[in-house]
PDB file of C-alpha atoms in Angstrom:
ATOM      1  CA  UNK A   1      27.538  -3.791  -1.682  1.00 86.00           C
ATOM      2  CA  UNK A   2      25.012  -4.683   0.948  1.00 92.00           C
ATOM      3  CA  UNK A   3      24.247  -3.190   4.521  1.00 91.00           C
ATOM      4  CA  UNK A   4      21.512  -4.013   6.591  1.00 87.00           C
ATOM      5  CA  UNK A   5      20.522  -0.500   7.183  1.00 88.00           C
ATOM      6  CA  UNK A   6      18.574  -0.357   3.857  1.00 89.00           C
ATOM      7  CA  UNK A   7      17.149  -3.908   3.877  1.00 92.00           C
ATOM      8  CA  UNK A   8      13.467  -3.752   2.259  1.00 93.00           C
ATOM      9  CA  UNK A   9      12.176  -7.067   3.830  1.00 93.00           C
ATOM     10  CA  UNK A  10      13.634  -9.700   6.036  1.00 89.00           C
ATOM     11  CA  UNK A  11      14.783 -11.857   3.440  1.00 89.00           C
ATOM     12  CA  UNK A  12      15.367 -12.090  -0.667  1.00 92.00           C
ATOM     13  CA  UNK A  13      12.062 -13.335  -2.159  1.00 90.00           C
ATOM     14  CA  UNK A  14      13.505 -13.432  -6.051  1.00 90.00           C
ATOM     15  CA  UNK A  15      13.710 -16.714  -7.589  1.00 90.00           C
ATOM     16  CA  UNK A  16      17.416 -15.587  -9.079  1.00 93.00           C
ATOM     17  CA  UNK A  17      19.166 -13.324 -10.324  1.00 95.00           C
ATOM     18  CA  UNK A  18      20.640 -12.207 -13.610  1.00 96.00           C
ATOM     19  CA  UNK A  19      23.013  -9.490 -14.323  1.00 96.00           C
ATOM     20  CA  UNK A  20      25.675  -8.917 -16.870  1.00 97.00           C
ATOM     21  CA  UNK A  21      28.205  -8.151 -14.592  1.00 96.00           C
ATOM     22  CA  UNK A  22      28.867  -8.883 -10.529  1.00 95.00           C
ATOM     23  CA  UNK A  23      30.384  -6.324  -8.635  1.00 93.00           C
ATOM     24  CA  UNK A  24      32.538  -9.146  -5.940  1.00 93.00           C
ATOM     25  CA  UNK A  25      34.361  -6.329  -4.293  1.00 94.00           C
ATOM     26  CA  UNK A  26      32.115  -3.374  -3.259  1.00 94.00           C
ATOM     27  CA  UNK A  27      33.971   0.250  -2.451  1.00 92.00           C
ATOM     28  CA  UNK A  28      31.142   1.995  -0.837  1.00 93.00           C
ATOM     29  CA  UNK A  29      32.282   2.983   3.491  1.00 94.00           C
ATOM     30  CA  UNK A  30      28.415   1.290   4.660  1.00 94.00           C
ATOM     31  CA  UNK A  31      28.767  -2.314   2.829  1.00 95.00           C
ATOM     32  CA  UNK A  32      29.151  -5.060   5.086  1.00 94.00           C
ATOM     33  CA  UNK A  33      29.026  -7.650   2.541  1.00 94.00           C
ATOM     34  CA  UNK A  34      29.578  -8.167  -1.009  1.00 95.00           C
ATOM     35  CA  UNK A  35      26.279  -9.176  -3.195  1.00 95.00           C
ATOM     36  CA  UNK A  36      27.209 -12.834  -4.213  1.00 95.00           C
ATOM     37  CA  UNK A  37      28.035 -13.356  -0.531  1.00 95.00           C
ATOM     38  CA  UNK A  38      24.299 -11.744   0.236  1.00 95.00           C
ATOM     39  CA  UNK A  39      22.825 -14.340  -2.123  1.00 95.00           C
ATOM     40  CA  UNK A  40      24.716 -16.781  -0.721  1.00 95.00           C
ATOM     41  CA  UNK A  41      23.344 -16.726   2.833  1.00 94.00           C
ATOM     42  CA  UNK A  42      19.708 -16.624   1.137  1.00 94.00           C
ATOM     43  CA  UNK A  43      19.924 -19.426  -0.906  1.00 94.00           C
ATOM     44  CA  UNK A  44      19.479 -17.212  -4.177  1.00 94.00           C
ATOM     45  CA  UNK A  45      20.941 -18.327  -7.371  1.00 93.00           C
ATOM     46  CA  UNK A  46      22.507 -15.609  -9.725  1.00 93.00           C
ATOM     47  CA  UNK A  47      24.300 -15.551 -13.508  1.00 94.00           C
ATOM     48  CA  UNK A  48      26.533 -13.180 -14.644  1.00 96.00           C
ATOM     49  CA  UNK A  49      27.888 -12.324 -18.301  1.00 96.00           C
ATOM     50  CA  UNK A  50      24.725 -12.517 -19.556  1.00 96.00           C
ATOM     51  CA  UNK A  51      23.768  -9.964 -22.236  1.00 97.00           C
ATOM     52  CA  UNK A  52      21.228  -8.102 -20.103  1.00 96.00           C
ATOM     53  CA  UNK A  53      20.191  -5.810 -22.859  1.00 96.00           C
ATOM     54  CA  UNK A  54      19.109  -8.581 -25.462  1.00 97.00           C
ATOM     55  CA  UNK A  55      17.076  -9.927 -22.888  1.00 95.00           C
ATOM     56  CA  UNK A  56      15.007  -6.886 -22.155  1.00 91.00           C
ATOM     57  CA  UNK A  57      14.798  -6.265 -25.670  1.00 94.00           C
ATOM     58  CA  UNK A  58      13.079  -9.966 -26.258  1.00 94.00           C
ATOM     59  CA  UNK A  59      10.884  -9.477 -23.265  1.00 90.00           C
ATOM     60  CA  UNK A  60      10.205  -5.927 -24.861  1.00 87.00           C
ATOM     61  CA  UNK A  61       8.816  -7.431 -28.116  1.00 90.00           C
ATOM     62  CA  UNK A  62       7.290 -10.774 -26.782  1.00 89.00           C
ATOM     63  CA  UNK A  63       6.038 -10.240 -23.011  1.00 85.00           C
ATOM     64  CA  UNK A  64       6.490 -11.077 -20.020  1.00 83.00           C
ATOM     65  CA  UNK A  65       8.142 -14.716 -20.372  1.00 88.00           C
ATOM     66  CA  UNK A  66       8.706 -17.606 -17.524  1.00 90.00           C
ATOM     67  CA  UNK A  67      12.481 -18.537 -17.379  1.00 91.00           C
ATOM     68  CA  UNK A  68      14.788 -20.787 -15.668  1.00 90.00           C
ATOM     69  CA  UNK A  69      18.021 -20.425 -13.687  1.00 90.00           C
ATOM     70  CA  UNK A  70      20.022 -23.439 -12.840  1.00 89.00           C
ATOM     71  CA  UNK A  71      23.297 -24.551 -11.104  1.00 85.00           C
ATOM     72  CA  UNK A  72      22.844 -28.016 -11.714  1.00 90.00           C
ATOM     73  CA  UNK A  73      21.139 -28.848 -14.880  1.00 91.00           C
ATOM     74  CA  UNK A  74      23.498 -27.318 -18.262  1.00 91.00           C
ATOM     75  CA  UNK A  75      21.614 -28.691 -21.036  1.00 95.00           C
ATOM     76  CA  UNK A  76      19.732 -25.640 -22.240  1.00 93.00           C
ATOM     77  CA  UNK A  77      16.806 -27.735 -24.220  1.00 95.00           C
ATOM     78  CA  UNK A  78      16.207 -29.186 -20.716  1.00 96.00           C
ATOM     79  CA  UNK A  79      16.081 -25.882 -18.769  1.00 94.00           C
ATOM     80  CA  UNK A  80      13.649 -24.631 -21.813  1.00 94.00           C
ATOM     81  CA  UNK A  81      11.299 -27.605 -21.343  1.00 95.00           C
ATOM     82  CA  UNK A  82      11.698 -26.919 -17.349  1.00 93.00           C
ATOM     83  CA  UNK A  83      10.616 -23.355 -18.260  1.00 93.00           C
ATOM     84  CA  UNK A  84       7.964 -24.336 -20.116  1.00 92.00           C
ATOM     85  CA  UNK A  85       6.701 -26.370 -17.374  1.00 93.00           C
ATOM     86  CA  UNK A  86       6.225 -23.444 -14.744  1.00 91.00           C
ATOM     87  CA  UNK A  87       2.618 -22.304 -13.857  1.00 86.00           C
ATOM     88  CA  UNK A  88       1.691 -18.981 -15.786  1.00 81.00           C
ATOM     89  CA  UNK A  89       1.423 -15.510 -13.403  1.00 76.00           C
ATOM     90  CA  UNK A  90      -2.367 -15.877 -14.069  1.00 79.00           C
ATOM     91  CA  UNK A  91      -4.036 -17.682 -11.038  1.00 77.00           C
ATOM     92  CA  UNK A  92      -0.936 -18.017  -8.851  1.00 78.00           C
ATOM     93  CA  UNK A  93      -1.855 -16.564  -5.103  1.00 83.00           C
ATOM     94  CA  UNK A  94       2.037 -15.822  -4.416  1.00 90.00           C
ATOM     95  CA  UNK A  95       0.974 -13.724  -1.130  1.00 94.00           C
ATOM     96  CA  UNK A  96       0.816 -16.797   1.116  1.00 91.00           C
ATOM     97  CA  UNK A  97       4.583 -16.819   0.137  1.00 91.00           C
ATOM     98  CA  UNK A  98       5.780 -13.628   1.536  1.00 93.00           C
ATOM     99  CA  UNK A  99       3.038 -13.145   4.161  1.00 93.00           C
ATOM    100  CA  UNK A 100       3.848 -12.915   7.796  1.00 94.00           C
ATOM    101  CA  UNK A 101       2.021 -15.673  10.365  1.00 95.00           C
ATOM    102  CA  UNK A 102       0.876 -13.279  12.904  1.00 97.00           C
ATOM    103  CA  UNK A 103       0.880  -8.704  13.431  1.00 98.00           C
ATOM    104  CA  UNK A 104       4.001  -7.447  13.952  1.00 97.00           C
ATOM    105  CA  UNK A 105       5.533  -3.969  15.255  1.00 96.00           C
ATOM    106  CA  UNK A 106       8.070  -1.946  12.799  1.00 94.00           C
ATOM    107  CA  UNK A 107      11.302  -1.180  15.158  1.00 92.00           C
ATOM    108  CA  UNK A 108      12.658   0.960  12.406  1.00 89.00           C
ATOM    109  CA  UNK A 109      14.431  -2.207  10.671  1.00 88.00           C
ATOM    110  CA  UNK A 110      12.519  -4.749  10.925  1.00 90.00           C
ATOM    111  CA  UNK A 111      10.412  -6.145  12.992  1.00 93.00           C
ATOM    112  CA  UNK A 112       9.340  -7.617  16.378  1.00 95.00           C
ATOM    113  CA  UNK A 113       5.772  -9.812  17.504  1.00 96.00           C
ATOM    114  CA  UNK A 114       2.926  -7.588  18.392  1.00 97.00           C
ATOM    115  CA  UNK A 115       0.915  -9.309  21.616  1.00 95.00           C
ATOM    116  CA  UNK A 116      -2.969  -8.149  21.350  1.00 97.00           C
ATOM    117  CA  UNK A 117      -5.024  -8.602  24.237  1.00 97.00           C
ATOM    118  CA  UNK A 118      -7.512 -11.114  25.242  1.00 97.00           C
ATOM    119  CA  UNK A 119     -10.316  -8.806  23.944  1.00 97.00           C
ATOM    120  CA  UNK A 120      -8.416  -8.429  20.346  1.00 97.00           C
ATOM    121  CA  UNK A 121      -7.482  -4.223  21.464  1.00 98.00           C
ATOM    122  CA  UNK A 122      -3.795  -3.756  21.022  1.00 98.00           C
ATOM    123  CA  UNK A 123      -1.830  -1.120  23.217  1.00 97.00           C
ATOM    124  CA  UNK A 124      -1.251   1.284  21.224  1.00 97.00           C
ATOM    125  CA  UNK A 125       2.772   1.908  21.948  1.00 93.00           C
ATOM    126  CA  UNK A 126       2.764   5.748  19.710  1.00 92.00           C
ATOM    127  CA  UNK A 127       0.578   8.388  20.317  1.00 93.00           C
ATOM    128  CA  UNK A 128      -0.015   9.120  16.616  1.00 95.00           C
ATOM    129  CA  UNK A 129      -2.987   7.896  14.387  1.00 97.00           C
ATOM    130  CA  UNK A 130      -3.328   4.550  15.164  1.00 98.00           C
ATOM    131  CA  UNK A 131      -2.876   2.497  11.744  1.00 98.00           C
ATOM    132  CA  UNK A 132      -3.518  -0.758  10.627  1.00 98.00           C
ATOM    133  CA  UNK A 133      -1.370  -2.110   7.828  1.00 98.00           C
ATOM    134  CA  UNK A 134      -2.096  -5.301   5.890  1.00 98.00           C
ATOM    135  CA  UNK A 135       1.578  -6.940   4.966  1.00 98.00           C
ATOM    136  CA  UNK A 136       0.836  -8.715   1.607  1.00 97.00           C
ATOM    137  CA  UNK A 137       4.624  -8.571   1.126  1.00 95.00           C
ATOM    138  CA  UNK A 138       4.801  -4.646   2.318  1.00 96.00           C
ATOM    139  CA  UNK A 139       8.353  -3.547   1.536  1.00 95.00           C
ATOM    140  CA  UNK A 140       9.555  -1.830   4.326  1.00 96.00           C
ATOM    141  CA  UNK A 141      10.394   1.198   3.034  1.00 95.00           C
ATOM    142  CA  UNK A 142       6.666   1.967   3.419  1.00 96.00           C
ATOM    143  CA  UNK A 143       6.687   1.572   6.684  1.00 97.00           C
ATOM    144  CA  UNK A 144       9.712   3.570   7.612  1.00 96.00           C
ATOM    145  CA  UNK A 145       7.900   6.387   5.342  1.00 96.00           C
ATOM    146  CA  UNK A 146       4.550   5.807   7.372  1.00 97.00           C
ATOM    147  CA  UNK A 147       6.323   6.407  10.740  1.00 96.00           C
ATOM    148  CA  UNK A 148       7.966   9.293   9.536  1.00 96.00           C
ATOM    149  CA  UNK A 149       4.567  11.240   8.657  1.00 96.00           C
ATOM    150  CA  UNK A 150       3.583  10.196  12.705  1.00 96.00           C
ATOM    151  CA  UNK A 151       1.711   7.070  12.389  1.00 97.00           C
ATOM    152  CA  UNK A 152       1.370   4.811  15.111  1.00 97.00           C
ATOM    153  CA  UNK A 153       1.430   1.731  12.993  1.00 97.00           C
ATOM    154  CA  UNK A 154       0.039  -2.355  13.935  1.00 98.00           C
ATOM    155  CA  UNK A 155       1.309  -4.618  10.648  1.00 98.00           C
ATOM    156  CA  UNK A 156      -0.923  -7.589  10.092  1.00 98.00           C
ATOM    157  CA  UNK A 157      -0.666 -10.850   7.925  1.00 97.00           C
ATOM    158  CA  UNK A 158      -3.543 -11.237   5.052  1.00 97.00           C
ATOM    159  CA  UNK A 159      -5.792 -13.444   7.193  1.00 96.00           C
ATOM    160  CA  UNK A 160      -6.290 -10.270  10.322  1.00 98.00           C
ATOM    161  CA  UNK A 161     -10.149  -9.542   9.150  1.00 98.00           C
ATOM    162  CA  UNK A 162     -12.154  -6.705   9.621  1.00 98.00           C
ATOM    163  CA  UNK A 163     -13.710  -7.350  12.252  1.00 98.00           C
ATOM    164  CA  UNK A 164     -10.189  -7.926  14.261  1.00 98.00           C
ATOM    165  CA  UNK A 165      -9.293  -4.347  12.793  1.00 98.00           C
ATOM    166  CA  UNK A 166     -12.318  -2.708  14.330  1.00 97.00           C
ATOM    167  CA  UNK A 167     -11.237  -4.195  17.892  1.00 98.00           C
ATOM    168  CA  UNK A 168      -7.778  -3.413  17.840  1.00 98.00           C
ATOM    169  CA  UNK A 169      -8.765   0.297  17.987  1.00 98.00           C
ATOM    170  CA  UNK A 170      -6.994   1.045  14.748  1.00 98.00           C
ATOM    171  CA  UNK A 171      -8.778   4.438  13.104  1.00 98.00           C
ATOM    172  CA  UNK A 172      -7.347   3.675   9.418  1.00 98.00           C
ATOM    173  CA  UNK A 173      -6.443   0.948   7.413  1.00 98.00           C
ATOM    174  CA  UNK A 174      -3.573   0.676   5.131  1.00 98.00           C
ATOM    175  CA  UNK A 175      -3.579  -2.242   2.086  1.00 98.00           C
ATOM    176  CA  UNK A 176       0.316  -2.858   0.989  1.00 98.00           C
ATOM    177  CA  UNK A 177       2.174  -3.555  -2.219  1.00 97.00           C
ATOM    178  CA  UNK A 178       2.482  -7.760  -2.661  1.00 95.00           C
ATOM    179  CA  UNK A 179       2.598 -10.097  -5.750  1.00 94.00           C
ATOM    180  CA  UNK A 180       0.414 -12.431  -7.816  1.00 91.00           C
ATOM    181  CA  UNK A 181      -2.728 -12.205  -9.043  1.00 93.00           C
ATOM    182  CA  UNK A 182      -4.652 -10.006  -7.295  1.00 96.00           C
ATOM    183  CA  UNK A 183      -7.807 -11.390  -8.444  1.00 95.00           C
ATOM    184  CA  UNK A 184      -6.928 -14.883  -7.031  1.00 94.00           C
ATOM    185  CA  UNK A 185      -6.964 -13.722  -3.614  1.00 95.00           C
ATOM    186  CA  UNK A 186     -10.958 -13.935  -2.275  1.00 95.00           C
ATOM    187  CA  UNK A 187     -10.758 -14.689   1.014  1.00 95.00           C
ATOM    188  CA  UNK A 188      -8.157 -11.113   1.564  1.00 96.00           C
ATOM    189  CA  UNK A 189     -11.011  -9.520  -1.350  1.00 97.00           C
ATOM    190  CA  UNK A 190     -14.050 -10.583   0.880  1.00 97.00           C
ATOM    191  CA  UNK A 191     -12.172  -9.240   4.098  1.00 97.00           C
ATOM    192  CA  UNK A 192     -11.413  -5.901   2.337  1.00 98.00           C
ATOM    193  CA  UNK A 193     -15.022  -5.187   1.275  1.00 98.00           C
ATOM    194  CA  UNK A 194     -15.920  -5.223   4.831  1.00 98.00           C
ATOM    195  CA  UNK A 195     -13.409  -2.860   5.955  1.00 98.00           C
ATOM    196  CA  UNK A 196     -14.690  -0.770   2.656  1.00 97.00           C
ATOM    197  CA  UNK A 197     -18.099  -0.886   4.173  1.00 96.00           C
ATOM    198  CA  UNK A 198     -16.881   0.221   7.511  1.00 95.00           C
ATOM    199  CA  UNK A 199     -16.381   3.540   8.652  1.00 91.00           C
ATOM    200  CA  UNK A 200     -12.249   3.407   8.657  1.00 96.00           C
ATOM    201  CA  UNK A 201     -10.397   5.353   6.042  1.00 97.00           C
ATOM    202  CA  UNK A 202      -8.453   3.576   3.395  1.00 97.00           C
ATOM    203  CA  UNK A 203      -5.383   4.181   1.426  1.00 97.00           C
ATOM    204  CA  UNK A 204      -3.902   1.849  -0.840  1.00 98.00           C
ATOM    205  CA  UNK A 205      -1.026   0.942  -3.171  1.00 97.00           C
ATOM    206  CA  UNK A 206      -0.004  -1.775  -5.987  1.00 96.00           C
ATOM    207  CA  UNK A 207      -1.260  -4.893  -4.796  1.00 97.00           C
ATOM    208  CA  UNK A 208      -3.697  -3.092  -2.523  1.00 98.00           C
ATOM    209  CA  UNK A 209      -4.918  -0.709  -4.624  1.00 98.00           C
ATOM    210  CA  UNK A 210      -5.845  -3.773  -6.759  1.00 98.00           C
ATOM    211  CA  UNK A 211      -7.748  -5.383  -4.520  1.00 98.00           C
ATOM    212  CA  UNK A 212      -9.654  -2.170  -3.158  1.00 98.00           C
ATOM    213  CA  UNK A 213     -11.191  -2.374  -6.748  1.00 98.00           C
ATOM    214  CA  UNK A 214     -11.956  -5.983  -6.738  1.00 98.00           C
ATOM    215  CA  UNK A 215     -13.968  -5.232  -3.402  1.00 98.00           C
ATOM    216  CA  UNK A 216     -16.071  -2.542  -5.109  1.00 97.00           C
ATOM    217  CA  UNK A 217     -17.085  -4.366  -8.420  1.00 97.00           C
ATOM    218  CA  UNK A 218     -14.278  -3.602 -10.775  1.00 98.00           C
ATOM    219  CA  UNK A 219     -11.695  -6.030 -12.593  1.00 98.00           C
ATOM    220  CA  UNK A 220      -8.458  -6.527 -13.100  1.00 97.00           C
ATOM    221  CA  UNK A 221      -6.093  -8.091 -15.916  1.00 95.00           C
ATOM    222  CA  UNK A 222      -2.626  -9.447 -16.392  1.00 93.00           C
ATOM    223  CA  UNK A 223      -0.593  -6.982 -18.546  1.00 92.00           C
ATOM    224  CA  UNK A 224       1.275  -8.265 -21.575  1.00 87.00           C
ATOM    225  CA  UNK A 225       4.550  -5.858 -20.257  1.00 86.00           C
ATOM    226  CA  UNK A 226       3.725  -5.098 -16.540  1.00 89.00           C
ATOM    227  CA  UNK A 227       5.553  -1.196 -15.567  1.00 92.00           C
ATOM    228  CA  UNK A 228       9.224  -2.292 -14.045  1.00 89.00           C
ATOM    229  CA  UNK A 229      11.769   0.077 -13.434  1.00 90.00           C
ATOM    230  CA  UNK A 230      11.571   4.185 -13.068  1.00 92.00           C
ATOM    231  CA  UNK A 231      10.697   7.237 -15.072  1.00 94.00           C
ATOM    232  CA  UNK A 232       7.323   5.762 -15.792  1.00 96.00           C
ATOM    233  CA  UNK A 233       5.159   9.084 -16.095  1.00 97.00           C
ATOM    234  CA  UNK A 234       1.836   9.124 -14.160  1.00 98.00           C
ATOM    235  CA  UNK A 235      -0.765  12.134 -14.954  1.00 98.00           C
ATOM    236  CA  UNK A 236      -2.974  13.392 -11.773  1.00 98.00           C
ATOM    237  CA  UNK A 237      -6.509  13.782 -14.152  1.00 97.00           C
ATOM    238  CA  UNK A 238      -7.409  16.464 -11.511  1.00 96.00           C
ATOM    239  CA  UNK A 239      -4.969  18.804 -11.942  1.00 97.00           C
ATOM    240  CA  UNK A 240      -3.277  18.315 -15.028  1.00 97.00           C
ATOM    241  CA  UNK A 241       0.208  17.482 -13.771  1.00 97.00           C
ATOM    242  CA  UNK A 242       2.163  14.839 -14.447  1.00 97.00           C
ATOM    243  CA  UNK A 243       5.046  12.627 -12.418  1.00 97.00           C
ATOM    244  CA  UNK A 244       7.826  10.567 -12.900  1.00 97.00           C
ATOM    245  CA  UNK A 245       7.473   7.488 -10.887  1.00 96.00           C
ATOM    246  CA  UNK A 246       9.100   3.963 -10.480  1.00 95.00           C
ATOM    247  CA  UNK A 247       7.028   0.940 -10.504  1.00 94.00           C
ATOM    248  CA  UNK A 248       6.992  -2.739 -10.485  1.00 93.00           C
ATOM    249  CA  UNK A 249       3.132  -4.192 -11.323  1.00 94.00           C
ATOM    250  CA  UNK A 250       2.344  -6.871 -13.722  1.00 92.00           C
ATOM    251  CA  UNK A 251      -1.140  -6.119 -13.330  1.00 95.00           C
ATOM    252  CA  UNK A 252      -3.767  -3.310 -13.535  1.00 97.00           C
ATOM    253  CA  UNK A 253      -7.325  -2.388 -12.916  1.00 98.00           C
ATOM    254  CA  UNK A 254      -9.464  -2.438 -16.084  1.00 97.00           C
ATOM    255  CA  UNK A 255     -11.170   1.417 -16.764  1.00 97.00           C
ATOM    256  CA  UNK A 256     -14.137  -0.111 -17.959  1.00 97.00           C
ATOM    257  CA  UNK A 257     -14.956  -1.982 -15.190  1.00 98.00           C
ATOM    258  CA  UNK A 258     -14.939   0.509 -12.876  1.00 98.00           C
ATOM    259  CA  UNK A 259     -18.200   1.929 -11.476  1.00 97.00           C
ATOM    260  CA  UNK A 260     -18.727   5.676 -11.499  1.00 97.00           C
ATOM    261  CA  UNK A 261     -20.925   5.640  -8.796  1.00 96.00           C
ATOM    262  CA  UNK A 262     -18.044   4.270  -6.477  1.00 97.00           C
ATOM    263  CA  UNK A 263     -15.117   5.242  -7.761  1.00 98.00           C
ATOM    264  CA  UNK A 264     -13.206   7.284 -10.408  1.00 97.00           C
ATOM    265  CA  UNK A 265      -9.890   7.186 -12.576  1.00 98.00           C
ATOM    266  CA  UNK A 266      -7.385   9.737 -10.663  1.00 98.00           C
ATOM    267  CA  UNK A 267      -4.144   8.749 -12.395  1.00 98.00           C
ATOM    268  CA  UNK A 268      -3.026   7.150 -15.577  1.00 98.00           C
ATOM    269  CA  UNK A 269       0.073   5.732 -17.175  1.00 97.00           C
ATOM    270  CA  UNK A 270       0.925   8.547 -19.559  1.00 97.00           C
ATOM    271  CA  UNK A 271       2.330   6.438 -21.981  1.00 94.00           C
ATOM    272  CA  UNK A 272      -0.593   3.755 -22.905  1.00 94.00           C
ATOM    273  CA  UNK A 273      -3.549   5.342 -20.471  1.00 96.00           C
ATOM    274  CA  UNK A 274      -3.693   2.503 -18.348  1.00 97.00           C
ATOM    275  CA  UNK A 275      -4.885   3.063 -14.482  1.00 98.00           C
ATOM    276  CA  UNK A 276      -2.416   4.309 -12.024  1.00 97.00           C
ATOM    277  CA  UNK A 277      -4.976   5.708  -9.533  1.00 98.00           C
ATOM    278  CA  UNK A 278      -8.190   5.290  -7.964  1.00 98.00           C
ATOM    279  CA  UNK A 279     -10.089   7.817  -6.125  1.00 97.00           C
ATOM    280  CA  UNK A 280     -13.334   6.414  -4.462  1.00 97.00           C
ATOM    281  CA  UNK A 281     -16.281   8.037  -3.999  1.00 95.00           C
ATOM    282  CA  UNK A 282     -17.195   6.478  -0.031  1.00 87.00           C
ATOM    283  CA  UNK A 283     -18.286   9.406   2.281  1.00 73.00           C
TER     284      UNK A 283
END
């Protein structure tokens, strides 16, 4: 079932979705709302009774693949041509689709418009470090988490730059999880080298992280599988000890291309070595 309580944005940003089987009448005391009447309201397609297991097999052996949901069109040569159609992943800026229009203020679920002054400062409402975070589709989650370690924390859409940072008063910075290429988004990459340059700590994560490396010279690539789903094990290179993580990235920064002098590798993906974690260098 569904309750608002544990909501992780404002709204469903899937294109569909598929699932063997639909739970229609949910048991559990905090459900408000059964999940095809969720979708419903959202305007989000879903298929059941499909064989869920075959599909991730396929996808296992093949790659990610582009696919196509429908409740109008039945001919399935038609949907695959439709399918076929669809942009690849590669080059696709999908933050402007999940981005908000202005800063906002977490409430603790959700959100409300955060006024900045005429000089660009913001009053500061907490009386905790004073954080900037960039919402490139930040699931909220992160933000309840933030609060909870005593940040006072300002949420700003992709196009806040640094300079706006610097007068809000903010002393760290704070680059969220989002999707799409990471590598496709220059104006947010140009933005973010500034703020590197700047005095301001930084912390990053997925979509973030990505982008942090951008900034400083290194590359990224589209993976063949992406990491989706938990018990993904992640190995801290400093002291030896591994993690069991859940993820959902499609793409990674490249070893290679990362410059010792900046930065080094901090965490990998135990199972194929690829890059989990960055650790930069910047007094």
């Amino acid at each position: 079932g569904i309750n608002a309580e544990d909501m992780g944005s404002g709204k469903v940003h899937a294109a569909a979705l598929i699932v063997k089987e639909c739970c229609k009448t949910p048991s559990n005391w905090r459900s408000v709302c059964s999940l095809p009447d969720f979708l419903q309201q959202h305007g989000v397609p879903g298929i059941e009774g499909i064989d869920t297991r075959a599909l991730t097999r396929h996808l296992r052996m093949h790659g990610a693949m582009r696919g196509m949901v429908s409740t109008s069109i039945t001919d399935p040569a038609e949907l695959v041509m439709q399918a076929k159609s669809l942009p690849s992943m590669e080059g696709q800026n999908l933050v402007t689709r999940v981005m908000p229009a202005t800063p906002w203020k977490w409430t603790g679920n959700g959100g409300v418009p955060a006024e900045l002054n005429a000089d660009g400062s913001y009053n500061w409402p907490g009386e905790g470090p004073r954080l900037v975070a960039y919402d490139f589709g930040i699931k909220w989650n992160i933000l309840r988490l933030l609060t909870e370690q005593g940040f006072d924390v300002l949420v700003v859409p992709p196009s806040f730059t640094a300079e706006q940072v610097k007068a809000s008063g903010a002393q760290a910075v704070f680059l969220s999880n989002g999707p799409g290429d990471p590598a496709d988004n220059v104006e947010i990459i140009t933005e973010v080298r500034k703020l590197y340059e700047s005095e301001l700590p930084l912390f990053a994560v997925c979509l973030g992280h990505q982008l942090l490396a951008l900034a400083t010279g290194a590359e990224t690539r589209k993976m063949r599988f992406g990491h989706r789903g938990g018990n993904h094990p992640v190995k801290d290179l400093e002291h030896g000890r591994a993690y069991i993580t859940s993820q959902n990235h499609g793409y990674v920064v490249t070893a290679e291309s990362v410059d010792p002098a900046v930065a080094e590798v901090s965490h990998i993906n135990v199972n194929e070595g690829s890059v989990e974690g960055l650790r930069y260098r910047r007094p």
